[in-house]
Tab-separated table of C-alpha atoms in Angstrom:
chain	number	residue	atom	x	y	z
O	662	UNK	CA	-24.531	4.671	5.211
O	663	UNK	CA	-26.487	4.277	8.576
O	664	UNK	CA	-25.365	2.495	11.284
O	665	UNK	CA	-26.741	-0.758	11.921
O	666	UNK	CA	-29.807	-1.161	14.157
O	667	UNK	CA	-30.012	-3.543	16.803
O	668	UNK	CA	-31.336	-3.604	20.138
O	669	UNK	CA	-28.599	-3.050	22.741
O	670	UNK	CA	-28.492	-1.616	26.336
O	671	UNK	CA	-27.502	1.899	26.903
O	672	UNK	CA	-25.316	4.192	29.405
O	673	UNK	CA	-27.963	6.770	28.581
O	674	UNK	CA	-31.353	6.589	27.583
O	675	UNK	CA	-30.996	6.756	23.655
O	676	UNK	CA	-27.262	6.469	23.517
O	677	UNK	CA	-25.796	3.781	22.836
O	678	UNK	CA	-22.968	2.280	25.060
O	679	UNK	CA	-19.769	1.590	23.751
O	680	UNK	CA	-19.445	-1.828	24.303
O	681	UNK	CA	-22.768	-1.992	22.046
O	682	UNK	CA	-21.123	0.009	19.851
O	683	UNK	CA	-18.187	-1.960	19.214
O	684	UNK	CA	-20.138	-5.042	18.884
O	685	UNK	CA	-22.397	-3.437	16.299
O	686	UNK	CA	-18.901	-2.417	14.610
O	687	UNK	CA	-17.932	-6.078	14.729
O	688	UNK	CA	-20.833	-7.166	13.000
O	689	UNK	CA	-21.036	-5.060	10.472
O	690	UNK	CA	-17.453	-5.572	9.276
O	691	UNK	CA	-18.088	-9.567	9.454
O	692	UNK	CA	-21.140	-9.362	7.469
O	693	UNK	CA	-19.665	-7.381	4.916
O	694	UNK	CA	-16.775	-10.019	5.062
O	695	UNK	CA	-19.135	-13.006	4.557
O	696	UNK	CA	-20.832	-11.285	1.614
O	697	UNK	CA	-17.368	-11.062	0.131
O	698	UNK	CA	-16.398	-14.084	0.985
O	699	UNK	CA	-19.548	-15.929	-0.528
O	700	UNK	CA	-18.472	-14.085	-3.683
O	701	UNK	CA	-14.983	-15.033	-3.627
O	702	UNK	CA	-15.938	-18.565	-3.681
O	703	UNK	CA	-17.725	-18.291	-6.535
O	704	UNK	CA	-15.156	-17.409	-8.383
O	705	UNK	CA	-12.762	-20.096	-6.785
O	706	UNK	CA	-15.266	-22.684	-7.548
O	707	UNK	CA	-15.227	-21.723	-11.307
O	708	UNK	CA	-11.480	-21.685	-11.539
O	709	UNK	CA	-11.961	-25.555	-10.403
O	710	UNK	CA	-14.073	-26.102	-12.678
O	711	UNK	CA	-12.577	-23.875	-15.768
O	712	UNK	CA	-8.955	-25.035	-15.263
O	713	UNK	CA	-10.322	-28.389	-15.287
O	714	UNK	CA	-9.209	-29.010	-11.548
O	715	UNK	CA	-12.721	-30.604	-10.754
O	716	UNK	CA	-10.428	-33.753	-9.815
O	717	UNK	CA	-6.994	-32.367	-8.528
O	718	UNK	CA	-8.166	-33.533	-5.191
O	719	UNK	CA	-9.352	-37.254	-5.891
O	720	UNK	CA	-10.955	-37.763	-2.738
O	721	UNK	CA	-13.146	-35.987	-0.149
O	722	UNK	CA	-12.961	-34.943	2.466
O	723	UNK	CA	-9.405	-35.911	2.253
O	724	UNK	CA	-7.534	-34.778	-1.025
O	725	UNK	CA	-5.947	-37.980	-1.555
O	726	UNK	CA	-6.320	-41.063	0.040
O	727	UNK	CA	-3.685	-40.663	2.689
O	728	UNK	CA	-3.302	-37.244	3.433
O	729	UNK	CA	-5.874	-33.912	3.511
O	730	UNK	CA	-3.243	-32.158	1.237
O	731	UNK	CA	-2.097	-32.408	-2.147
O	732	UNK	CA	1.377	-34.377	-1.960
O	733	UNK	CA	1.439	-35.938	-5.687
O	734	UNK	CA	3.518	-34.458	-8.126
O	735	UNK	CA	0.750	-35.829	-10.532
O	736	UNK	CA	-2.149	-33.459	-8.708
O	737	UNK	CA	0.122	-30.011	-10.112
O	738	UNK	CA	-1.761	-26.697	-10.184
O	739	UNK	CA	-5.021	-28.995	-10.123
O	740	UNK	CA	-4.485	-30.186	-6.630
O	741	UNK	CA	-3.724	-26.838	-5.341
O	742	UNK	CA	-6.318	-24.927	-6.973
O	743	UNK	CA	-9.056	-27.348	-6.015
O	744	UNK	CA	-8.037	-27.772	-2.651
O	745	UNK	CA	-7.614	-24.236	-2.404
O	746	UNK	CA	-11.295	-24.058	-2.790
O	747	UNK	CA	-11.558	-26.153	-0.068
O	748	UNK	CA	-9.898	-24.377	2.111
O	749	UNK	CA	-12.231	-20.727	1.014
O	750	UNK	CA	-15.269	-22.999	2.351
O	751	UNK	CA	-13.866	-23.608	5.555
O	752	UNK	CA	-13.248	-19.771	5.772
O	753	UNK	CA	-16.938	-18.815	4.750
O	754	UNK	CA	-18.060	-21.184	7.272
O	755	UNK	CA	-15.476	-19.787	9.837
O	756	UNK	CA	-17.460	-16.054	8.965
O	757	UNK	CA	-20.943	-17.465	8.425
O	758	UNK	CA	-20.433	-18.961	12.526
O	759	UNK	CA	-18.787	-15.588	13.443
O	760	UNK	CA	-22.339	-13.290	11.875
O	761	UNK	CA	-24.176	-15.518	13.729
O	762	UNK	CA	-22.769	-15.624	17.188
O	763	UNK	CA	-22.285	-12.057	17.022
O	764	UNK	CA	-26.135	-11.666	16.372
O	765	UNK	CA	-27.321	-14.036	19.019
O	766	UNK	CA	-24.864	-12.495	21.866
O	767	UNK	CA	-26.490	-8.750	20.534
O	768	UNK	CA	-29.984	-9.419	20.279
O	769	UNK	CA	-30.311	-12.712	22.875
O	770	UNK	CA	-27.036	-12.264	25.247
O	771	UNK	CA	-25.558	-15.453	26.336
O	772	UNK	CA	-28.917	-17.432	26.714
O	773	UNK	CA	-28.637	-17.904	23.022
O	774	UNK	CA	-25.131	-18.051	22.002
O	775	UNK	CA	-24.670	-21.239	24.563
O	776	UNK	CA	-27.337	-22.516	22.851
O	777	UNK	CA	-25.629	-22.235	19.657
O	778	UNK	CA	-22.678	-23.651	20.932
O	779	UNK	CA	-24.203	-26.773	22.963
O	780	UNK	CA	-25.755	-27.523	19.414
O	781	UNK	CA	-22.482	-27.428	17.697
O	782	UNK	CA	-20.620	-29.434	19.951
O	783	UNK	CA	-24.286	-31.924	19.922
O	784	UNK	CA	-23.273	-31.925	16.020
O	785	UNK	CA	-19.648	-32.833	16.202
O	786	UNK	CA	-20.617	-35.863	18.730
O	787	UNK	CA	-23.371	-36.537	16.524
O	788	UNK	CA	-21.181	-36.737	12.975
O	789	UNK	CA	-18.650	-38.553	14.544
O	790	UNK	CA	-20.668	-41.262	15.862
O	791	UNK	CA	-22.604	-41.676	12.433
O	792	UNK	CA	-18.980	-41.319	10.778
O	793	UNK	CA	-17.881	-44.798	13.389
O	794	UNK	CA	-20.929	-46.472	12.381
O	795	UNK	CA	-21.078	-46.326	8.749
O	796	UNK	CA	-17.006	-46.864	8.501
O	797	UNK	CA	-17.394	-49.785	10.419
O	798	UNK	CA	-20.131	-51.242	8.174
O	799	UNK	CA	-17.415	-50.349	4.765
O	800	UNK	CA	-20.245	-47.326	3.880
O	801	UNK	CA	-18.960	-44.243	2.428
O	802	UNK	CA	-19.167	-42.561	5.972
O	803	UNK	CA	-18.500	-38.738	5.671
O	804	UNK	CA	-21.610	-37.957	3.633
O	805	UNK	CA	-23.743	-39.468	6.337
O	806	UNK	CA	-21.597	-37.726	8.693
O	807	UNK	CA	-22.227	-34.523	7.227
O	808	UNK	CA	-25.906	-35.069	6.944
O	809	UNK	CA	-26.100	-35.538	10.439
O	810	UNK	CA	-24.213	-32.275	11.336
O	811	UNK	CA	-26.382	-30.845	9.060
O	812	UNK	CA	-29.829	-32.224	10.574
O	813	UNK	CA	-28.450	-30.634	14.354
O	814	UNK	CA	-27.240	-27.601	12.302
O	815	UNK	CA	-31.241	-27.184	11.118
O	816	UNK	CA	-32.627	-28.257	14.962
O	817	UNK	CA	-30.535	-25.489	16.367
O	818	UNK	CA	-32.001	-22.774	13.863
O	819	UNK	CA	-35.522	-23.559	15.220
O	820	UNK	CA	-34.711	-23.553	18.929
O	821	UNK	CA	-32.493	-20.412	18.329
O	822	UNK	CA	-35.603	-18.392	16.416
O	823	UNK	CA	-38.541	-19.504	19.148
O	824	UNK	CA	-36.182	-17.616	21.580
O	825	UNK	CA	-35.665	-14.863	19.821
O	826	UNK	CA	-37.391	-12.110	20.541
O	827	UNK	CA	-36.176	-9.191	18.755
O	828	UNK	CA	-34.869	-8.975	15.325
O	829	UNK	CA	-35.729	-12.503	14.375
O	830	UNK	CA	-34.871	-11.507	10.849
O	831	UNK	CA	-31.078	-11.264	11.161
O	832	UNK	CA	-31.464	-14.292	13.477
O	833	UNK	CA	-33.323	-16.445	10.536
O	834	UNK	CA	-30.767	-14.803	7.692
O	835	UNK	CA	-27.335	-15.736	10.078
O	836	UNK	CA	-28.558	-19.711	10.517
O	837	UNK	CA	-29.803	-19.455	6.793
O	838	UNK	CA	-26.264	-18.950	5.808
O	839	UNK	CA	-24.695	-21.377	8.049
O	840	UNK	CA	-26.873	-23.998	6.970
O	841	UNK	CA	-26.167	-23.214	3.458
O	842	UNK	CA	-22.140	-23.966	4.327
O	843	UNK	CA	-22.988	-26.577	5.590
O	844	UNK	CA	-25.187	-27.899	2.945
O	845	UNK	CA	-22.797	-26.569	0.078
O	846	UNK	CA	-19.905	-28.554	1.777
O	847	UNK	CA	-22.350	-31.543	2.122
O	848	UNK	CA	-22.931	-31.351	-1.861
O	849	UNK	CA	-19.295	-30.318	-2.681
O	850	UNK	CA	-18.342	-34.033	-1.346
O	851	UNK	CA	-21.006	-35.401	-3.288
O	852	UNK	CA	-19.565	-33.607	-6.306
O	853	UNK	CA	-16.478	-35.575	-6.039
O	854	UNK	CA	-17.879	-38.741	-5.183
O	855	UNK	CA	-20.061	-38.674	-8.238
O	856	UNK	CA	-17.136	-37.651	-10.686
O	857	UNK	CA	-18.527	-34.440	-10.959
O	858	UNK	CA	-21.971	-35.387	-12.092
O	859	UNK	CA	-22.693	-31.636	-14.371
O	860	UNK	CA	-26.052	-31.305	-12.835
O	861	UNK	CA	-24.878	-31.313	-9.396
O	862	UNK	CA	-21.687	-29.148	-10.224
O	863	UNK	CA	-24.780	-26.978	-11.700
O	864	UNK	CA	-26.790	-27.097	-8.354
O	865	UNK	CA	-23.328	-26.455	-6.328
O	866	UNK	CA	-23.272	-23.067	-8.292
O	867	UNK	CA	-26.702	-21.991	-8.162
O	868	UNK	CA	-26.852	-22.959	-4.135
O	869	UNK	CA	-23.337	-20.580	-4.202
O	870	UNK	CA	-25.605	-17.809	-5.565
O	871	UNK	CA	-28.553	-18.099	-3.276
O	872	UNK	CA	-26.293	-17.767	-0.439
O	873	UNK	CA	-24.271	-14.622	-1.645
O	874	UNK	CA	-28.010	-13.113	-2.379
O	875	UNK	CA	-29.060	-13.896	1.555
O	876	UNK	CA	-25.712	-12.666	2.595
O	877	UNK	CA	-26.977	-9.214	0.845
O	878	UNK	CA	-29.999	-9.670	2.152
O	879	UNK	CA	-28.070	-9.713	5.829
O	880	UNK	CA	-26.770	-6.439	4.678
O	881	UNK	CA	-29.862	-4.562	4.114
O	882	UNK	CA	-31.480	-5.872	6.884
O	883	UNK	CA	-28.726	-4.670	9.229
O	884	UNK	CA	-28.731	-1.454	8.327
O	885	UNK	CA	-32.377	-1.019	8.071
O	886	UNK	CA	-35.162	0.426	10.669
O	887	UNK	CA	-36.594	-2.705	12.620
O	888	UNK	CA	-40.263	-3.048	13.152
O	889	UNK	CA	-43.344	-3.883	10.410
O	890	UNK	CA	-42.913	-2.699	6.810
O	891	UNK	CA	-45.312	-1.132	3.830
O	892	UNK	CA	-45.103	-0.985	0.465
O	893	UNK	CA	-43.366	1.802	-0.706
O	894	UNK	CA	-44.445	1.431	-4.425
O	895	UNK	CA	-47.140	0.403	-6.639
O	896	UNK	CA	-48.680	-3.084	-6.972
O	897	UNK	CA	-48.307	-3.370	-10.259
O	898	UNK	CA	-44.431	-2.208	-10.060
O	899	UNK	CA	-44.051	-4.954	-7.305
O	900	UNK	CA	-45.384	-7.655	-9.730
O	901	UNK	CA	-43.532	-6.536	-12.613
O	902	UNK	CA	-40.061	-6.888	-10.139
O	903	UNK	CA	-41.305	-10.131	-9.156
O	904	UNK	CA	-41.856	-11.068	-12.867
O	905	UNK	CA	-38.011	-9.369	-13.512
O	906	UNK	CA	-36.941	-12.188	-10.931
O	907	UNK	CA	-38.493	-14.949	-12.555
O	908	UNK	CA	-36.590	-13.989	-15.834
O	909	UNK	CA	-33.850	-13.036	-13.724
O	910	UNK	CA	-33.692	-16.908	-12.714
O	911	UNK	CA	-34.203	-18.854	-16.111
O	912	UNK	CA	-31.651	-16.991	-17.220
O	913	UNK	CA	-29.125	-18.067	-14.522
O	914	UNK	CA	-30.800	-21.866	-14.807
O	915	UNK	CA	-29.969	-21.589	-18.887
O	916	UNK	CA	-26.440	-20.308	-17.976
O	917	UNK	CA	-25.757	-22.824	-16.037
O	918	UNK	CA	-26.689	-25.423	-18.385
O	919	UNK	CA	-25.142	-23.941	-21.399
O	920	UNK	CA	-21.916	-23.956	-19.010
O	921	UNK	CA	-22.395	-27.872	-18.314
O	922	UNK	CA	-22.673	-28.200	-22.501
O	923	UNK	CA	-19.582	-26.310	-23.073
O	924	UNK	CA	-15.897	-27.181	-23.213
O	925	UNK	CA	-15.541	-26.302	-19.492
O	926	UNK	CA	-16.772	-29.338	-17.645
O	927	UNK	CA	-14.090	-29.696	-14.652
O	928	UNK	CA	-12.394	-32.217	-15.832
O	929	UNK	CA	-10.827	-33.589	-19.359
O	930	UNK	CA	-12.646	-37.137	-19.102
O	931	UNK	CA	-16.448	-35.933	-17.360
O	932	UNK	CA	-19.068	-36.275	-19.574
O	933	UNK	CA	-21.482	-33.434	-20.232
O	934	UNK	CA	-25.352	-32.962	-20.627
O	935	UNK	CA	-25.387	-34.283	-23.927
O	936	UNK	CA	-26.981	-30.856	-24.367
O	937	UNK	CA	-26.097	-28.761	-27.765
O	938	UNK	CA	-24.526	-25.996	-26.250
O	939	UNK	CA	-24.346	-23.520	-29.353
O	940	UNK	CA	-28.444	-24.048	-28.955
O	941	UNK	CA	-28.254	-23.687	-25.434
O	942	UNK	CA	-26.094	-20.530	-25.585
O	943	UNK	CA	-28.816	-18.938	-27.905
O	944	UNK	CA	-31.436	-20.197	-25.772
O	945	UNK	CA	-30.087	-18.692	-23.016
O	946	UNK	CA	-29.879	-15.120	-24.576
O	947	UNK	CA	-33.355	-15.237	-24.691
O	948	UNK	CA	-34.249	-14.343	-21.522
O	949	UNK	CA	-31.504	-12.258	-21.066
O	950	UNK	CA	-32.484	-9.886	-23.688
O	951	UNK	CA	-35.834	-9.940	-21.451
O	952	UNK	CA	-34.326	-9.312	-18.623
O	953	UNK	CA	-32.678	-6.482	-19.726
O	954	UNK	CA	-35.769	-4.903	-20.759
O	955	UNK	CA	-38.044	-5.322	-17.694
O	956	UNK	CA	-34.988	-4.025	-16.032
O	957	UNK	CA	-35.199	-1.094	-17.478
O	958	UNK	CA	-38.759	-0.158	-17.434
O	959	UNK	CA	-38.506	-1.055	-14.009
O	960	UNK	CA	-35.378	1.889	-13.840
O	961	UNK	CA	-37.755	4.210	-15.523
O	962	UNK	CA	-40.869	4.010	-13.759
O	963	UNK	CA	-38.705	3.885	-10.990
O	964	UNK	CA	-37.291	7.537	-11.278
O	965	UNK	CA	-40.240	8.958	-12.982
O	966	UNK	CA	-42.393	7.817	-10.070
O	967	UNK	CA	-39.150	9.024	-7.486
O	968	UNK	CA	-39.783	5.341	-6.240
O	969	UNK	CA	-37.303	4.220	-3.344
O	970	UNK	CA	-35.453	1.114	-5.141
O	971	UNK	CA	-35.133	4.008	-8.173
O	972	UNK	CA	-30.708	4.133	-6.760
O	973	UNK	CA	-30.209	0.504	-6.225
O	974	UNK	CA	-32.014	-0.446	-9.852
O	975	UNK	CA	-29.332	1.985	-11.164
O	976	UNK	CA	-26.851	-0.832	-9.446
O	977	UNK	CA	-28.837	-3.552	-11.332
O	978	UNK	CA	-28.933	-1.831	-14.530
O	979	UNK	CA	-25.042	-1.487	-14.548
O	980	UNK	CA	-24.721	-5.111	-13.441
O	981	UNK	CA	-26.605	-6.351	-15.995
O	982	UNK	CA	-25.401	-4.297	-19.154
O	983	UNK	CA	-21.626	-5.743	-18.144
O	984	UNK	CA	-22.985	-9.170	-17.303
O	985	UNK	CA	-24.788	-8.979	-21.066
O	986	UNK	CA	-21.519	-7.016	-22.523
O	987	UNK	CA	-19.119	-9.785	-20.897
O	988	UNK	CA	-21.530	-12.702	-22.231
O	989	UNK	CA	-21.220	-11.684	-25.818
O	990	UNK	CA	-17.779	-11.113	-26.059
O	991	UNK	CA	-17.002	-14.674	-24.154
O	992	UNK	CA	-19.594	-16.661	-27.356
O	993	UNK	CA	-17.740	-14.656	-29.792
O	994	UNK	CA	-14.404	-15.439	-28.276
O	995	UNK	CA	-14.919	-18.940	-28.083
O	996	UNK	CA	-15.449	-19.114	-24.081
O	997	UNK	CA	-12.686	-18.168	-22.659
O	998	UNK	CA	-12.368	-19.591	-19.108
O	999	UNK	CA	-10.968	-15.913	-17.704
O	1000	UNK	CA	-14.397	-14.629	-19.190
O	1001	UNK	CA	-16.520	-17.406	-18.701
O	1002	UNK	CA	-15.342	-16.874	-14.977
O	1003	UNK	CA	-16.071	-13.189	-14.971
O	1004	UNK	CA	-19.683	-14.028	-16.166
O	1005	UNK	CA	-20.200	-16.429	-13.635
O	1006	UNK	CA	-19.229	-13.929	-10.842
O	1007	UNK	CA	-21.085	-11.047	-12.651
O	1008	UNK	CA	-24.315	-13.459	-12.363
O	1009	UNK	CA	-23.927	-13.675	-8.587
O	1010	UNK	CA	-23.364	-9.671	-8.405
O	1011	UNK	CA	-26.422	-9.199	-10.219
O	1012	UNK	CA	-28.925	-11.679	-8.307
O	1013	UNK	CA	-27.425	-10.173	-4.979
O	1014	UNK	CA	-28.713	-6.206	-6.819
O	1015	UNK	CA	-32.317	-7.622	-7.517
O	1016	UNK	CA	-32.337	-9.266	-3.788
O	1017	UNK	CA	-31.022	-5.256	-2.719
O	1018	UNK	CA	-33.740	-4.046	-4.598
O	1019	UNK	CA	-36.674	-6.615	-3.881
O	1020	UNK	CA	-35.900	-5.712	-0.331
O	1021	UNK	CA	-37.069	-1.879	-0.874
O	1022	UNK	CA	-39.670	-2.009	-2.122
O	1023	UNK	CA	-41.014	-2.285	1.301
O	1024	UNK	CA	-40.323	0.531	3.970
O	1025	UNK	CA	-40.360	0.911	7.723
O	1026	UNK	CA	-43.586	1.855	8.962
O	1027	UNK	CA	-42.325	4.534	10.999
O	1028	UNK	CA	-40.377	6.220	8.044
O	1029	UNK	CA	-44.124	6.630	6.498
O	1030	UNK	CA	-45.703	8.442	9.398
């Protein structure tokens, strides 16, 4: 694999110094990190949910009322595993803020990265004086204190891109991320508060996804050539991968819905839907079966034609056929939560493939001439 390319100054003209070197090492390792990491947490999310541990921690951000740990012998494996997903956000965050000062101290020096950091500490102040306010006035005051981290978190992204001037995409992608912690920690709370309420525990998941696909997207973009891009297929095989996505996402949306209908809801005493989830599961087939297809025409074309995404829709194809495989044998085995797990993972694996090969089917300009 090619090493990453970002601007950096040079001993030589067109070598690279080592001190840009071992910063571009840094970053790549990181990145790769946080797009392991976002996965991970997918999978420690759905353990919450399928051991039914949506509750071991009553409380949030605390665990319990008194202390930020599980110290009931009531809470068991419940407490632990759920506030052991607690503790894998804090880590993704601690990697999503690592990508991104990494990429503002390569491509803007320290100009930026103070920047970053005035904001953060702006943010702290900021949530901790909304946090006074609203716990002096008996309102639930974390959520509002999170919201306003989250507004500064969003006003630094903006000043950070307007003074970036070179590779403003890995800029955008890094805040993107951060953001999304933020955000996802913002609704996790709000996932307690409402008693795990299945449509956000639905939205918690599908905002999980999104992330580990612009993590991936990170990925490419590091590695790639920067500088304007051109289509490096047809327009009709560009509409037909855009029309694979679209299938690619009512799946997902069904999924997750036929997972709030089923038996695996977080907790023993949250109500569901009200959906029928034997419909739902067929239902949900549907466009799977589709998706399978227009993967595979897309594979076809792809290596008939020699197209560019032709390796990475290889990556897809496998991703899917387990993801399909794994989804029948968890209806026939009466969902399993080990499988039902597996799928959920598998889902995230194969949105992250589409997002690798949605991203080439556009190639440096200077790869063309």
């Amino acid at each position: 694999m090619p090493q990453p390319t970002i601007a950096s100054s040079t001993n030589s003209p067109g070598a690279p110094s080592t001190h840009a070197v071992l910063w571009g090492r840094a970053l790549r390792i990181v990145a790769w990190l946080s797009f392991l990491a976002q996965t991970i947490i997918i999978g420690t999310g759905g353990a919450v949910r399928l051991t039914g541990s949506g509750l071991g921690c009553s409380e949030w951000p605390l665990c319990t009322p008194e202390s930020l740990v599980p110290i009931y012998a009531d809470q068991g494996i419940h407490g632990i595993i759920e506030f052991g997903n607690r503790v894998m956000t804090g880590v993704v965050g601690v990697i999503a803020l690592a990508v991104l000062l990494l990429v503002l101290a390569r491509v803007g020096g320290r100009r930026l990265v103070f920047s970053a950091l005035l904001f953060a500490a702006a943010g702290i102040v900021a949530a901790g004086i909304v946090f006074g306010v609203m716990w002096f006035f008996s309102v639930p005051a974390t959520p509002f204190a999170m919201a306003a981290l989250l507004a500064i978190v969003i006003a630094a992204t903006v000043r950070s891109v307007r003074l970036t001037t070179e590779r403003r995409d890995l800029v955008i992608l890094a805040w993107i991320v951060l953001i999304g912690v933020v955000a996802q920690a913002l609704v996790g709370g709000i996932t307690v508060l409402t008693g795990l309420n299945p449509f956000i525990v639905g939205f918690h998941y599908v905002s999980s996804l999104l992330l580990v696909c612009v993590t991936a997207a990170f990925l490419v973009r590091l590695y790639a050539v920067p500088g304007p891009r051109v289509s490096a297929v047809p327009k009709w095989f560009t509409i037909l991968s855009h029309v694979t996505g679209l299938a690619l996402a009512v799946t997902i949306v069904f999924g997750v819905l036929t997972t709030g209908s089923g038996p695996h809801s977080g907790d023993a005493d949250v109500f569901r839907h009200g959906f029928d989830a034997t419909v739902l599961a067929h239902v949900h087939s549907w466009p799977g079966y589709i998706l399978a297809a227009l993967v595979a025409a897309l594979t076809i074309s792809a290596w008939v034609l020699r197209l560019e995404p032709r390796r990475w829709l290889l990556v897809l194809v496998v991703a899917i056929l387990v993801q399909v495989g794994v989804g029948i044998w968890q209806a026939r085995e009466g969902l399993p939560p080990l499988l039902v797990g597996i799928h959920m993972v598998l889902a995230s694996l194969s949105a992250a493939a589409y997002t690798v090969v949605v991203l080439h089917l556009k190639t440096p300009v200077s790869t063309k001439d």
